[in-house]
Short mmCIF file of C-alpha atoms in Angstrom, two decimals:
data_model
loop_
_atom_site.label_atom_id
_atom_site.label_comp_id
_atom_site.label_asym_id
_atom_site.label_seq_id
_atom_site.Cartn_x
_atom_site.Cartn_y
_atom_site.Cartn_z
CA MET O 1 0.00 0.00 0.00
CA SER O 2 1.20 3.52 -0.80
CA LYS O 3 1.91 5.51 2.35
CA LYS O 4 1.04 9.17 2.52
CA PHE O 5 3.74 11.62 3.56
CA SER O 6 4.01 15.07 5.13
CA CYS O 7 6.26 18.06 4.53
CA ILE O 8 7.89 20.00 7.35
CA VAL O 9 9.39 23.44 6.83
CA ALA O 10 10.22 26.77 8.49
CA VAL O 11 9.44 29.79 6.30
CA CYS O 12 10.10 33.48 6.89
CA GLU O 13 7.88 36.35 5.70
CA ASN O 14 9.46 36.52 2.23
CA ARG O 15 8.94 32.72 1.81
CA GLY O 16 12.66 32.14 2.42
CA ILE O 17 13.85 28.78 3.72
CA GLY O 18 17.63 29.01 3.42
CA ILE O 19 20.74 30.89 2.38
CA ASN O 20 24.07 29.49 1.22
CA GLY O 21 22.97 25.97 2.19
CA ASP O 22 22.12 26.96 5.76
CA LEU O 23 19.21 28.32 7.78
CA PRO O 24 19.18 32.13 7.98
CA TRP O 25 17.98 32.04 11.60
CA LYS O 26 19.10 30.35 14.80
CA LEU O 27 16.08 28.95 16.63
CA LYS O 28 17.02 26.05 18.92
CA GLN O 29 13.44 25.34 20.03
CA GLU O 30 12.24 25.25 16.42
CA LEU O 31 15.03 22.78 15.55
CA LYS O 32 14.02 20.65 18.56
CA TYR O 33 10.43 20.69 17.28
CA PHE O 34 11.65 19.56 13.83
CA SER O 35 13.72 16.77 15.37
CA HIS O 36 10.98 15.58 17.73
CA THR O 37 8.28 15.71 15.04
CA THR O 38 10.30 13.82 12.42
CA LYS O 39 11.44 11.17 14.94
CA LYS O 40 8.10 10.58 16.69
CA VAL O 41 6.61 7.09 16.16
CA ASN O 42 3.78 5.19 17.83
CA ASP O 43 5.37 1.78 17.16
CA ALA O 44 8.74 1.47 18.94
CA ASP O 45 9.83 -1.14 16.36
CA LYS O 46 9.60 1.42 13.55
CA ARG O 47 11.29 4.66 12.60
CA ASN O 48 10.53 7.47 10.19
CA ALA O 49 12.05 8.36 6.83
CA VAL O 50 13.21 11.87 5.91
CA ILE O 51 13.45 12.70 2.22
CA MET O 52 15.60 15.63 1.14
CA GLY O 53 17.48 17.00 -1.80
CA ARG O 54 21.26 16.80 -2.01
CA LYS O 55 21.78 20.48 -1.11
CA THR O 56 19.58 20.10 1.97
CA TYR O 57 21.50 17.00 3.05
CA PHE O 58 24.89 18.69 2.71
CA GLY O 59 23.47 21.82 4.41
CA VAL O 60 23.10 19.78 7.61
CA PRO O 61 26.27 20.15 9.70
CA GLU O 62 28.55 17.16 9.06
CA SER O 63 28.45 16.14 12.73
CA LYS O 64 24.64 15.89 12.57
CA ARG O 65 24.25 13.93 9.34
CA PRO O 66 22.77 11.64 8.49
CA LEU O 67 19.92 12.80 10.72
CA PRO O 68 19.90 10.26 13.58
CA GLU O 69 17.14 7.74 14.30
CA ARG O 70 15.59 8.22 10.85
CA LEU O 71 16.12 6.66 7.43
CA ASN O 72 17.76 9.46 5.43
CA ILE O 73 16.84 9.46 1.74
CA VAL O 74 18.75 11.88 -0.46
CA LEU O 75 17.51 12.84 -3.91
CA THR O 76 20.12 13.57 -6.56
CA ARG O 77 20.35 12.98 -10.30
CA ASN O 78 24.13 12.67 -10.00
CA ALA O 79 24.80 10.20 -7.16
CA ALA O 80 28.20 9.18 -8.56
CA ALA O 81 29.55 12.69 -7.95
CA TYR O 82 29.02 12.49 -4.17
CA THR O 83 29.88 10.20 -1.29
CA PHE O 84 27.14 9.13 1.10
CA PRO O 85 27.32 6.84 4.12
CA PRO O 86 26.07 3.29 3.45
CA ASP O 87 22.94 3.77 5.60
CA VAL O 88 21.75 6.71 3.45
CA LEU O 89 19.38 5.70 0.65
CA VAL O 90 20.14 7.66 -2.54
CA CYS O 91 17.41 8.01 -5.17
CA GLY O 92 17.12 9.92 -8.42
CA SER O 93 13.66 11.36 -7.71
CA LEU O 94 10.89 11.66 -5.15
CA GLN O 95 8.89 9.07 -7.11
CA GLU O 96 11.78 6.59 -6.97
CA ALA O 97 12.15 7.15 -3.20
CA LEU O 98 8.44 6.59 -2.59
CA HIS O 99 8.47 3.50 -4.83
CA LYS O 100 11.38 2.02 -2.86
CA LEU O 101 9.56 2.67 0.41
CA ASP O 102 6.42 1.03 -1.02
CA SER O 103 8.02 -2.00 -2.62
CA THR O 104 11.27 -2.91 -0.86
CA ASP O 105 12.53 -3.79 2.61
CA HIS O 106 13.45 -0.12 3.09
CA GLY O 107 9.81 0.73 3.80
CA GLU O 108 9.00 -2.28 5.94
CA HIS O 109 9.91 -0.64 9.25
CA ILE O 110 8.95 2.94 8.36
CA GLU O 111 6.03 4.54 10.19
CA ASN O 112 5.99 8.09 8.77
CA ILE O 113 7.57 9.72 5.74
CA TRP O 114 8.70 13.35 5.98
CA VAL O 115 9.83 15.61 3.12
CA VAL O 116 12.31 18.10 4.62
CA GLY O 117 13.52 20.19 1.64
CA GLY O 118 14.56 21.94 -0.43
CA ASN O 119 12.49 24.05 -2.80
CA SER O 120 12.10 21.70 -5.78
CA VAL O 121 11.52 18.68 -3.53
CA TYR O 122 8.80 20.57 -1.63
CA LYS O 123 7.20 21.68 -4.91
CA GLU O 124 7.09 18.14 -6.29
CA ALA O 125 5.88 16.78 -2.94
CA MET O 126 2.97 19.23 -2.61
CA GLU O 127 1.83 18.37 -6.16
CA SER O 128 1.61 14.67 -5.20
CA ASP O 129 -1.75 13.21 -4.22
CA ARG O 130 0.16 11.36 -1.48
CA CYS O 131 1.07 14.59 0.33
CA HIS O 132 -1.19 14.56 3.38
CA ARG O 133 0.02 17.47 5.50
CA ILE O 134 2.42 20.41 5.64
CA TYR O 135 3.85 21.26 9.07
CA LEU O 136 4.86 24.87 8.57
CA THR O 137 6.66 27.15 11.01
CA GLU O 138 5.74 30.69 10.03
CA ILE O 139 8.60 32.97 11.07
CA LYS O 140 7.35 36.53 11.61
CA LYS O 141 10.39 38.28 10.16
CA GLN O 142 12.17 38.69 6.81
CA PHE O 143 15.61 37.23 6.21
CA ASP O 144 17.98 37.33 3.26
CA CYS O 145 17.49 34.01 1.50
CA ASP O 146 18.45 32.32 -1.74
CA ALA O 147 16.07 29.36 -1.36
CA PHE O 148 12.32 29.82 -1.12
CA PHE O 149 9.26 27.74 -0.28
CA PRO O 150 6.82 27.30 -3.19
CA GLU O 151 3.21 28.46 -2.96
CA ILE O 152 1.02 26.03 -1.05
CA PRO O 153 -1.66 24.56 -3.37
CA ASN O 154 -5.27 25.62 -2.72
CA SER O 155 -6.19 22.05 -1.79
CA PHE O 156 -4.38 22.53 1.57
CA MET O 157 -6.28 24.14 4.44
CA VAL O 158 -5.08 25.09 7.93
CA ILE O 159 -6.29 22.65 10.61
CA ASP O 160 -6.00 22.61 14.39
CA ASN O 161 -2.53 21.78 15.67
CA ASP O 162 -1.70 18.27 16.87
CA PRO O 163 -1.33 17.85 20.67
CA ASP O 164 2.48 17.77 20.14
CA THR O 165 2.50 21.00 18.13
CA PRO O 166 2.60 24.17 20.26
CA SER O 167 -0.17 26.69 19.61
CA GLY O 168 0.09 30.46 19.75
CA VAL O 169 3.05 32.75 19.15
CA GLN O 170 6.45 31.36 20.15
CA GLU O 171 9.47 33.63 20.62
CA GLU O 172 13.18 32.95 20.65
CA ASN O 173 16.13 35.35 20.20
CA GLY O 174 13.64 38.17 19.61
CA ILE O 175 12.09 36.29 16.67
CA GLN O 176 8.41 35.37 16.80
CA TYR O 177 7.02 32.33 15.02
CA VAL O 178 3.86 30.24 14.82
CA TYR O 179 3.42 26.54 14.08
CA LYS O 180 0.69 25.74 11.54
CA ILE O 181 -0.54 22.50 10.05
CA TYR O 182 -2.08 22.38 6.57
CA GLU O 183 -4.00 19.31 5.44
CA ASN O 184 -4.76 18.28 1.87
CA LYS O 185 -8.55 18.35 1.64
CA GLN O 186 -8.59 16.56 -1.73
CA GLN O 187 -7.77 13.23 -0.11
#
């Protein structure tokens, strides 16, 4: 059976998500939320998968990659040009990654699938009928960015936050942000 997946992203007021392969802001609590959300499983015998583009993967500090306790799947059309650890699954496209999770042992012990960036991966993900939710952190400030989050399709509507997702305005380092969850209503 084809599993649905969710996207998770932090976006500033000008739709920016990154600059020079890094985050333009330093928000420890927001990073903890990302980590907790993408690791959380109900079945202790399973783990989650995180799907990301090559630039997003290499934008993670070397000491923190691959992201621990999750199956890391990196999308690149030129896998031979890069070196990845053996426990990282490398695929040529989002469709190939989803197919491998559906049809091989890779997906057998996966509870949730998360798309974690960047721009083109998010765009392709949100156009998929398998994209169930978007967990979006709305950062209430503009930052200089060179990577941007695509427009959210009209089929996604804001829903009430999960019990694990804080409600209301959060603030850290003088930066305010709000967690929102969008759900695809065409499913």
